[in-house]
Short mmCIF file of C-alpha atoms in Angstrom, two decimals:
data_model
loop_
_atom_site.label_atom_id
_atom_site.label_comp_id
_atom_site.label_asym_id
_atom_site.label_seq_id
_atom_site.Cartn_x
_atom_site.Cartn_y
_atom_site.Cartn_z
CA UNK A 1 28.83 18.71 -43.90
CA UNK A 2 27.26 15.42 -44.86
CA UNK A 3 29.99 12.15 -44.36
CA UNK A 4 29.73 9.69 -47.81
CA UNK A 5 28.97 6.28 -47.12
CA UNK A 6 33.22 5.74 -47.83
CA UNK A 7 33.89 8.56 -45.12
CA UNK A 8 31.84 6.52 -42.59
CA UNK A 9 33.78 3.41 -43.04
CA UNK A 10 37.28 5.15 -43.53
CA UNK A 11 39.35 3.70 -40.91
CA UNK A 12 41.60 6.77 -40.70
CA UNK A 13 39.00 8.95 -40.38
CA UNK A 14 37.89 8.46 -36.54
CA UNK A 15 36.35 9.08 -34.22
CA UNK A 16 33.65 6.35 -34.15
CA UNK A 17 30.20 5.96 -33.50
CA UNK A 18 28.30 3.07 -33.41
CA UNK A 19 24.48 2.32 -32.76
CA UNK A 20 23.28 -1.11 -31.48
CA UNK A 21 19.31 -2.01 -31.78
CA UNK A 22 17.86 -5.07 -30.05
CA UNK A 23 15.05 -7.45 -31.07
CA UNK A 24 12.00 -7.53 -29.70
CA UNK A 25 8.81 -7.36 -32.15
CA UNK A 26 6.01 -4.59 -31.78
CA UNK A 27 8.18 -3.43 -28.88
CA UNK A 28 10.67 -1.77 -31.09
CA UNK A 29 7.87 1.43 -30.60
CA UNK A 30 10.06 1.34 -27.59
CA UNK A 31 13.38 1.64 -29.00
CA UNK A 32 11.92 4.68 -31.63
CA UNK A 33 11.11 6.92 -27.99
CA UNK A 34 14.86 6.65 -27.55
CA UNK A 35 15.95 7.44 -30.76
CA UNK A 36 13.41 10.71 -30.98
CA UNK A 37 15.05 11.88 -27.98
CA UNK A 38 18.74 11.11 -29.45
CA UNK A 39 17.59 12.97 -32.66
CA UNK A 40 16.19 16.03 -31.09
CA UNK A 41 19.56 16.31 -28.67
CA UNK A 42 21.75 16.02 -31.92
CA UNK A 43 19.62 18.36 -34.37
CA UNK A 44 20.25 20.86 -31.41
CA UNK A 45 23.40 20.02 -30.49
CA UNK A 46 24.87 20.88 -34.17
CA UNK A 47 22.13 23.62 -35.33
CA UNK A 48 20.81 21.06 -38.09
CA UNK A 49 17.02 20.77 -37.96
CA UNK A 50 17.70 18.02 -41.09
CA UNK A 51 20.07 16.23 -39.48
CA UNK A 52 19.83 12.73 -39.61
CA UNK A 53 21.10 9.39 -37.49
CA UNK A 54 23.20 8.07 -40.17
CA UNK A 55 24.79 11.70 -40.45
CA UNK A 56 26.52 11.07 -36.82
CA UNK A 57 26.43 7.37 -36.66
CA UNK A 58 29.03 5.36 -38.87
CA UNK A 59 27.94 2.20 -37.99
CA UNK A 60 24.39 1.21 -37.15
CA UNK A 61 22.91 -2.59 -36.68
CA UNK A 62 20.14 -4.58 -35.53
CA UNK A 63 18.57 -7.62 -34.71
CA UNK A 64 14.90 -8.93 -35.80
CA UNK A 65 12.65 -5.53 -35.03
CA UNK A 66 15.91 -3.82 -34.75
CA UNK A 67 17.28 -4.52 -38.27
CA UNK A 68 14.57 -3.13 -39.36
CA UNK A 69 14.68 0.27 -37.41
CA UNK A 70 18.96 -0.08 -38.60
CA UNK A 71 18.23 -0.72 -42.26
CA UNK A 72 15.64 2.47 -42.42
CA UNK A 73 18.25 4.72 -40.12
CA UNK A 74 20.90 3.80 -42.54
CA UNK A 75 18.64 4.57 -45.72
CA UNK A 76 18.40 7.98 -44.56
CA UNK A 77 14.94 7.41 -42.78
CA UNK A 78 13.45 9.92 -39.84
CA UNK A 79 12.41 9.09 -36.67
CA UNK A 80 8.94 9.49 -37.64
CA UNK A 81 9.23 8.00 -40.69
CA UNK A 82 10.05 4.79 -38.97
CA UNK A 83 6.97 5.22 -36.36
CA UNK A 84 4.83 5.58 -39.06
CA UNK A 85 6.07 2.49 -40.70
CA UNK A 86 5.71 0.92 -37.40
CA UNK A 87 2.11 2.03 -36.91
CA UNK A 88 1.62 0.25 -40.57
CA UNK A 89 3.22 -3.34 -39.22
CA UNK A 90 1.29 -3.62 -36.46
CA UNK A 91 -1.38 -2.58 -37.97
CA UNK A 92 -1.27 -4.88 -41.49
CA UNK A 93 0.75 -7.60 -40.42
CA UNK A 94 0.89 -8.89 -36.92
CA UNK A 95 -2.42 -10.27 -37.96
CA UNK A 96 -2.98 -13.82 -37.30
CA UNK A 97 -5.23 -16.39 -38.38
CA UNK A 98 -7.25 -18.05 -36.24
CA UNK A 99 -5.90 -21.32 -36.57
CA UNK A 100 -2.42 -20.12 -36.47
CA UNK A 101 -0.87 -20.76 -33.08
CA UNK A 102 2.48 -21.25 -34.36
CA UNK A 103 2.95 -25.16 -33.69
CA UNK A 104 1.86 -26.43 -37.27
CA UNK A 105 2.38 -23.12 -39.09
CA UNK A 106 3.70 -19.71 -38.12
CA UNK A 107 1.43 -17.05 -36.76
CA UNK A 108 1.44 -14.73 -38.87
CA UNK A 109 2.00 -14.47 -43.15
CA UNK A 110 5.70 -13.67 -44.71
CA UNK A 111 4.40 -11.73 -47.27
CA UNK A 112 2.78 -8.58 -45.93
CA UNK A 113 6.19 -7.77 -44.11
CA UNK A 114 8.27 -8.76 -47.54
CA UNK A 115 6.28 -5.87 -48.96
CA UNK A 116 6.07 -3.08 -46.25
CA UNK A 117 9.83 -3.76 -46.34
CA UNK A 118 10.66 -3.08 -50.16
CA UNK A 119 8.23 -0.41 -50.39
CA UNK A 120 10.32 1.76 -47.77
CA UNK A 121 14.03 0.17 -48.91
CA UNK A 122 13.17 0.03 -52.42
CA UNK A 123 12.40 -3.89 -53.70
CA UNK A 124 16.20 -3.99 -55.79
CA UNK A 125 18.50 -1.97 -53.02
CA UNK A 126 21.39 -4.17 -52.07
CA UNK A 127 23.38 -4.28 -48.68
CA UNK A 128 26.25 -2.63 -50.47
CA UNK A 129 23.60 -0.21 -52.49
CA UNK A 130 24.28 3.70 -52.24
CA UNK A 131 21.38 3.99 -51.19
CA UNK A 132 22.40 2.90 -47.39
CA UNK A 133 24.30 6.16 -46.10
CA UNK A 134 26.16 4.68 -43.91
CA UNK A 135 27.78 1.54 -42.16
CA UNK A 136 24.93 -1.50 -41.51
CA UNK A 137 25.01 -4.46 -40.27
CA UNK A 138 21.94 -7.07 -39.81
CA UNK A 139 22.09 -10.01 -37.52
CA UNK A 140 20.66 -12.73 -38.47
CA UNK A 141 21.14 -16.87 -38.10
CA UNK A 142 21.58 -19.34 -40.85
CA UNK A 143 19.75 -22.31 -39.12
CA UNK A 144 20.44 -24.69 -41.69
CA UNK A 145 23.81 -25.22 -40.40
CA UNK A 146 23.54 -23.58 -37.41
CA UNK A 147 25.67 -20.24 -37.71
CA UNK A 148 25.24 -17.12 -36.59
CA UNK A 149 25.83 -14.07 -39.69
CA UNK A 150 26.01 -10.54 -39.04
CA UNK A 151 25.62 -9.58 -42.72
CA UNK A 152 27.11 -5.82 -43.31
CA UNK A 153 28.15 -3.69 -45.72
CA UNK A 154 32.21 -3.12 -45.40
CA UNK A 155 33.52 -3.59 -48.33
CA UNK A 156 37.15 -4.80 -46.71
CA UNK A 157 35.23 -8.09 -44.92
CA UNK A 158 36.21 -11.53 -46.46
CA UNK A 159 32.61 -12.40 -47.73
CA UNK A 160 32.12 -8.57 -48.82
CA UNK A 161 31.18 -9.13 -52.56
CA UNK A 162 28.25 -11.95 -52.26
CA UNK A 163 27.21 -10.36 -48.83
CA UNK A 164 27.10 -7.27 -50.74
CA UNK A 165 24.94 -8.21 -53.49
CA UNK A 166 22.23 -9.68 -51.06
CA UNK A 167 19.13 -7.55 -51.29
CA UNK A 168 18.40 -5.45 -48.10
CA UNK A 169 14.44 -6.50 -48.09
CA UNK A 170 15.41 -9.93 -47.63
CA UNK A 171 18.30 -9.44 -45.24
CA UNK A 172 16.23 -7.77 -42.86
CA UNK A 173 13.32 -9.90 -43.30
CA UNK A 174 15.26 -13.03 -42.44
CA UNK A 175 16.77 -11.33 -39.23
CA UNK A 176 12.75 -10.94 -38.61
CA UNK A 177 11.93 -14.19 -39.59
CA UNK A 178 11.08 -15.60 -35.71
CA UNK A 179 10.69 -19.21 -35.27
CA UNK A 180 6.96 -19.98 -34.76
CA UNK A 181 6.07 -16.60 -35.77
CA UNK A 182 7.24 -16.05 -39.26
CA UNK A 183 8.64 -18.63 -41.94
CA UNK A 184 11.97 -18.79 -42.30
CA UNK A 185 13.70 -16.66 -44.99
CA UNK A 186 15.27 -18.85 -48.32
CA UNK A 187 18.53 -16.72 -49.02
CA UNK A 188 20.70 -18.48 -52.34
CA UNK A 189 24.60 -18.32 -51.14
CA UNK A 190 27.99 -19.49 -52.21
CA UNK A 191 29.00 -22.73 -50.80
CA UNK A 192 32.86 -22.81 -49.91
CA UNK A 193 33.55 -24.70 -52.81
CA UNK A 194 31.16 -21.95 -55.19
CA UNK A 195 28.72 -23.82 -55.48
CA UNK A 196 25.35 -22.23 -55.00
CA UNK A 197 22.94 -23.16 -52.06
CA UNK A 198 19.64 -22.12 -50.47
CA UNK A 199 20.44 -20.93 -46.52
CA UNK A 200 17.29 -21.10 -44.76
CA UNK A 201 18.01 -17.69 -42.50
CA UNK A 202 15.87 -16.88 -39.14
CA UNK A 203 15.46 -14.38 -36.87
CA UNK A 204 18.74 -12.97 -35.34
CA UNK A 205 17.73 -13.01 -31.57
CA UNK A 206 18.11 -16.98 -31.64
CA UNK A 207 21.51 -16.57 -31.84
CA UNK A 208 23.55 -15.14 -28.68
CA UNK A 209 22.95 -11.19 -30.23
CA UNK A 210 19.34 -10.35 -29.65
CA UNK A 211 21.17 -7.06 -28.60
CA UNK A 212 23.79 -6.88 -31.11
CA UNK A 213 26.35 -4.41 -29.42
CA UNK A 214 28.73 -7.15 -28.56
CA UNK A 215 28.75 -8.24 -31.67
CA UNK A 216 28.72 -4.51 -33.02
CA UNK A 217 32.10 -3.67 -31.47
CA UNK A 218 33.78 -7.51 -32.58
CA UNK A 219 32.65 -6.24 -35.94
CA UNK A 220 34.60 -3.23 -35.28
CA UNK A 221 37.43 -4.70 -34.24
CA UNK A 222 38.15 -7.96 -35.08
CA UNK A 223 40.22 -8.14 -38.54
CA UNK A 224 38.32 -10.70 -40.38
CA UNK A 225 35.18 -7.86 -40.28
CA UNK A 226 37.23 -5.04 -42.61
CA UNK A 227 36.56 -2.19 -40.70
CA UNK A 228 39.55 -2.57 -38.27
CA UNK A 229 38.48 0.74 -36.24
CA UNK A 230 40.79 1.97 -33.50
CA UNK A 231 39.54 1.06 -30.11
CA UNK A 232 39.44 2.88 -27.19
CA UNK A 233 37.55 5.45 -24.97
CA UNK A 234 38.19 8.03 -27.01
CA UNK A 235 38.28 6.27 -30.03
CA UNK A 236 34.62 4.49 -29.93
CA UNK A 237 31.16 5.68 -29.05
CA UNK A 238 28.52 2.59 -28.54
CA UNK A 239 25.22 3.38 -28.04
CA UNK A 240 22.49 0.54 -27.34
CA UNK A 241 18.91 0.47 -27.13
CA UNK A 242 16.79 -1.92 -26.00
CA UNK A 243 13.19 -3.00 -25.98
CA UNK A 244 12.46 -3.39 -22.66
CA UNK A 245 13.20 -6.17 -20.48
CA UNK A 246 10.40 -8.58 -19.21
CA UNK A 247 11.22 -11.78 -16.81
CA UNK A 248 8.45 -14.06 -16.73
CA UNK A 249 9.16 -16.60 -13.53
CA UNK A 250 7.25 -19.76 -12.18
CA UNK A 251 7.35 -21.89 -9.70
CA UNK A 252 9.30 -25.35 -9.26
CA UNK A 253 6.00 -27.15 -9.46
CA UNK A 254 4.66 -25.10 -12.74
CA UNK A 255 7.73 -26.01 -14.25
CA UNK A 256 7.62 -29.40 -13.34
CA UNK A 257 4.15 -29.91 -14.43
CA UNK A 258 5.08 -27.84 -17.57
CA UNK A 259 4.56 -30.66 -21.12
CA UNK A 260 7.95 -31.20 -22.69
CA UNK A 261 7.27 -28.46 -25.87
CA UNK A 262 6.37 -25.63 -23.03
CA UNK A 263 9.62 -26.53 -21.16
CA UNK A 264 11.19 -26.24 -24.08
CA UNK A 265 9.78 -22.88 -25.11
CA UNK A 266 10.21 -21.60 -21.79
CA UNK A 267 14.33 -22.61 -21.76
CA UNK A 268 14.80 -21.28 -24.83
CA UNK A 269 13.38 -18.04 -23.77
CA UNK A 270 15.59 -18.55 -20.80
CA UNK A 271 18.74 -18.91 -22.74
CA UNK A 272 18.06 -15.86 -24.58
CA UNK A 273 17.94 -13.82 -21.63
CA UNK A 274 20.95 -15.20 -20.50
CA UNK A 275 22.57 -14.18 -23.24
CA UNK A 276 21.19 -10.48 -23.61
CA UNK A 277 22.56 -10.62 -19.48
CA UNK A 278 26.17 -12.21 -20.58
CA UNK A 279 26.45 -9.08 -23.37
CA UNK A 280 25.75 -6.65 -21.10
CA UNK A 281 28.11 -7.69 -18.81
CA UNK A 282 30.90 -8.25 -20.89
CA UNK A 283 30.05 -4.88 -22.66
CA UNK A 284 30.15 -3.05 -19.00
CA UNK A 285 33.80 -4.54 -18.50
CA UNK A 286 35.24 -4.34 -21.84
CA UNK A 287 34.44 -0.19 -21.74
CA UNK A 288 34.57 2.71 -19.99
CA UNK A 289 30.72 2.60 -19.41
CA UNK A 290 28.29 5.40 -18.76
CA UNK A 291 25.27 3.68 -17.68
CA UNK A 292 26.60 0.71 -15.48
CA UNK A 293 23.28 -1.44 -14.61
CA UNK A 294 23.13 -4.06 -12.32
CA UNK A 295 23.48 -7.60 -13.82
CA UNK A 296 23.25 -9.65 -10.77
CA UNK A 297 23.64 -9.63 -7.14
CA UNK A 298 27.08 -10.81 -7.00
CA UNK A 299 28.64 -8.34 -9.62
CA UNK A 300 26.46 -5.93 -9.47
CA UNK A 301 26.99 -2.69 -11.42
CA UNK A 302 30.13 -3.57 -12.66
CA UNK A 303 31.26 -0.09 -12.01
CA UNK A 304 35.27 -0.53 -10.92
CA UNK A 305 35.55 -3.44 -13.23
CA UNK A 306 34.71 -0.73 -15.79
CA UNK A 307 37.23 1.96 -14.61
CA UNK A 308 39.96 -1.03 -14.30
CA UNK A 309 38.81 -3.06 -17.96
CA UNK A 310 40.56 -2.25 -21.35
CA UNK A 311 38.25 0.62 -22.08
CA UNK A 312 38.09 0.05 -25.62
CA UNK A 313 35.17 2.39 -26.13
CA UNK A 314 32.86 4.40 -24.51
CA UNK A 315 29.56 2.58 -23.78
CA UNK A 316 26.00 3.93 -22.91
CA UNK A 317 23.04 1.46 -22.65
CA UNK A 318 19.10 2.39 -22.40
CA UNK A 319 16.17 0.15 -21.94
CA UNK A 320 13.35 -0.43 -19.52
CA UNK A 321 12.38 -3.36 -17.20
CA UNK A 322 8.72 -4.26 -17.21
CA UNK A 323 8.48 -4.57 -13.57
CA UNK A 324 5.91 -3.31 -11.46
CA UNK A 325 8.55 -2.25 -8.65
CA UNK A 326 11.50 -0.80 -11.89
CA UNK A 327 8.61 1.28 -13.32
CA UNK A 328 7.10 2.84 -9.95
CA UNK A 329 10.43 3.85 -8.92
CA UNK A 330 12.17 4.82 -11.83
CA UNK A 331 9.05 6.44 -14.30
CA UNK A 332 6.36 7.01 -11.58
CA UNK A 333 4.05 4.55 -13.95
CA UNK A 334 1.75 2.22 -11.72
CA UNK A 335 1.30 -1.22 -12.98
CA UNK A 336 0.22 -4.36 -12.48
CA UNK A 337 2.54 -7.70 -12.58
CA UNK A 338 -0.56 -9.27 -15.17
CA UNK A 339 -1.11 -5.78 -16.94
CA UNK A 340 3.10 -5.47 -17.59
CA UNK A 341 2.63 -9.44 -18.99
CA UNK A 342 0.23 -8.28 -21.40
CA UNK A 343 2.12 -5.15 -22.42
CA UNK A 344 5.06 -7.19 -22.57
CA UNK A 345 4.05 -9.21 -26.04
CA UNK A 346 6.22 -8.83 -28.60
CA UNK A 347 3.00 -9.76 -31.53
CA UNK A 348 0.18 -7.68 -29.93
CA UNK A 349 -0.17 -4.01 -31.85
CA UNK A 350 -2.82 -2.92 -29.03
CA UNK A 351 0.36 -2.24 -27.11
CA UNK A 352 2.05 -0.02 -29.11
CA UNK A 353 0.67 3.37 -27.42
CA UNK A 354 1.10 2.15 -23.86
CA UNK A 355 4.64 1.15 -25.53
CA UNK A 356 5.79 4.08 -26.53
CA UNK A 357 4.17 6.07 -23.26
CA UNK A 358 7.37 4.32 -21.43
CA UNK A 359 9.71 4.86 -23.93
CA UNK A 360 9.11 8.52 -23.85
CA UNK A 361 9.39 8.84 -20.20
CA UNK A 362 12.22 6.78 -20.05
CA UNK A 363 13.89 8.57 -22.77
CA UNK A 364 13.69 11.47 -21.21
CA UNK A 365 14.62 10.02 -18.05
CA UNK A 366 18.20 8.34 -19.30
CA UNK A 367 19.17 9.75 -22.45
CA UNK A 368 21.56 12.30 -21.68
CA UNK A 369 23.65 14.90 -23.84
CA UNK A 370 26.87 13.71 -21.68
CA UNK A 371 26.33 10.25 -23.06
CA UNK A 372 27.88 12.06 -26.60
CA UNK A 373 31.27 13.49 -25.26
CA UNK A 374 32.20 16.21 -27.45
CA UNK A 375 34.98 13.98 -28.95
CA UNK A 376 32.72 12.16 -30.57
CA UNK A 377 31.07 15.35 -32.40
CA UNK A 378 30.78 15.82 -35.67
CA UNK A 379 32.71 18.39 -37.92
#
């Protein structure tokens, strides 16, 4: 039996599941391989060739590419319905003019992706609209003051009834809305005092949740959210996809040489990845984790920090490094360090079928039916 939107969010009602998506432009092709192979396990698991992700997932969120994948999940969207979509973006958007370097205007246009959004959300669905299935949340950044907002759809949470009236299209394009790349989104709000005021909102991953599961199971938790879920190992399931990890290094004298705007480009990217590395590590200690990867040389794979942490769900994490020496050993795919670079932009829609190659071998590689203890089933 189908769950109702209500029955997803029903604290009483638990188990949990929850499904995090990371940012990561055209390589969210990536993140779809994944979620074929978590669709195909589940429509066999329960004998449901309809079965959908928001069916077993009562809480799914994203950041940038991700919200989008989140949003369409939510709606009641396929699998293929969202690589089709996909195949459409790269195809009709990530199209730059020539002139458009992203220094004195973004690369690419707003408007195409405003569009292909509200054709497949429908142009008046709300956050809070019937029309999303299930729980949603989309991270995105309000840079005019400077605050991160993961906008969802409980209706318990503080800021529930104007977060709930926001229109999905424009939700999700604001968590896309990457600096350089896209213009930032104009949002109205309520002021504290109820006043009304434009938020200029931008893409989610410049905030510390580029992979949003962190934040996912704060949102869960944390009283201010609404949802209030009971955590634990039994009590939780967190599932989070990424969209492949790529480390670009240099050299002290490259960076040294570097002019002050590409230093700055370069920390920020820097930062990021320090953060997506800080997430995963607190995630790894905060549950009892299924896929323990190694952060760092020092702590490693986390694995008896795990087993000794507060458990307060169950935590499986799948994503691919872009490294010539990761790939060889792990997918048998041969690669060059200057072919993974170019495989490894985020704008570039020639990538999408070597994109999705690796997902699908890494899917079937990592995702694993195990990863879904039967308490987590659904009745």
């Amino acid at each position: 039996m189908t769950k109702t939107k209500q029955q997803h969010l029903d604290r009483t009602s638990g188990p949990k599941r929850i499904l995090a998506l990371d940012g990561g432009g055209i390589r969210g092709i990536l993140t779809l391989e994944y979620l074929g192979a978590i669709e195909k396990m589940l429509r066999q698991r329960f004998g449901r060739k309809d079965l959908l992700l928001c069916d077993y997932f009562d809480l799914i969120g994203g950041t940038s590419t991700g919200s989008i994948i989140a949003a369409g999940l939510a709606c009641g969207m396929t699998v293929a319905d969202l690589q089709q979509l996909y195949r459409q973006i790269g195809t009709n958007i990530f199209k730059g003019a020539f002139w458009r370097h992203g220094l004195l205007a973004p690369k690419f246009k707003s408007g195409p992706l405003q569009k292909a959004l509200e054709a497949q959300l429908g142009p008046d669905t709300t956050v809070d609209s019937d029309r999303v299935r299930t729980g949603l949340m989309i991270m995105t950044k309000r840079l005019d003051t400077g605050s991160p907002w993961p906008l969802h759809n409980h209706p318990d949470a503080r800021h529930a009834k104007q977060d709930g009236r926001l229109r999905l299209a424009d939700v999700v394009r604001a968590s896309t809305a990457a600096p350089t790349y896209f213009n930032p989104q104009d949002i109205t709000i309520s002021s504290r005092d109820g006043h009304k005021v434009d938020g200029a909102f931008v893409d989610g991953g410049v905030s510390p949740f580029n992979d949003p599961a962190l934040q996912l199971l704060m949102l869960a938790a944390l009283n201010g959210h609404g949802f209030r879920w009971s955590t634990g190992r039994d009590q939780i399931l967190l599932i989070s996809i990424g969209t492949a990890v790529f480390r670009k290094t240099y050299s002290a004298e490259e960076i040294i040489g570097m002019p002050s705007a590409q230093q700055g480009l370069v920390s920020l990217q820097s930062l990021m990845d320090d953060c997506g590395r800080l997430n995963q590590m607190m995630l790894q200690w905060l549950t009892h984790c299924l896929t323990p990867w190694t952060i760092d040389r020092a702590v490693q794979g986390m694995e008896q920090d795990s087993e000794g942490g507060p458990q307060m769900g169950t935590y499986a994490r799948y994503n691919v490094h872009l490294e010539s020496g990761w790939l060889k050993e792990q997918l048998s795919i041969d690669r060059t360090p200057d072919a993974l670079a170019k495989i490894a932009a985020m704008d570039d829609p020639n990538n999408m079928d070597r994109l999705a190659d690796i997902g699908r071998l890494a899917a079937v590689r990592q995702v694993k039916p195990e990863h879904f203890p039967a308490a987590f089933d659904i009745t």
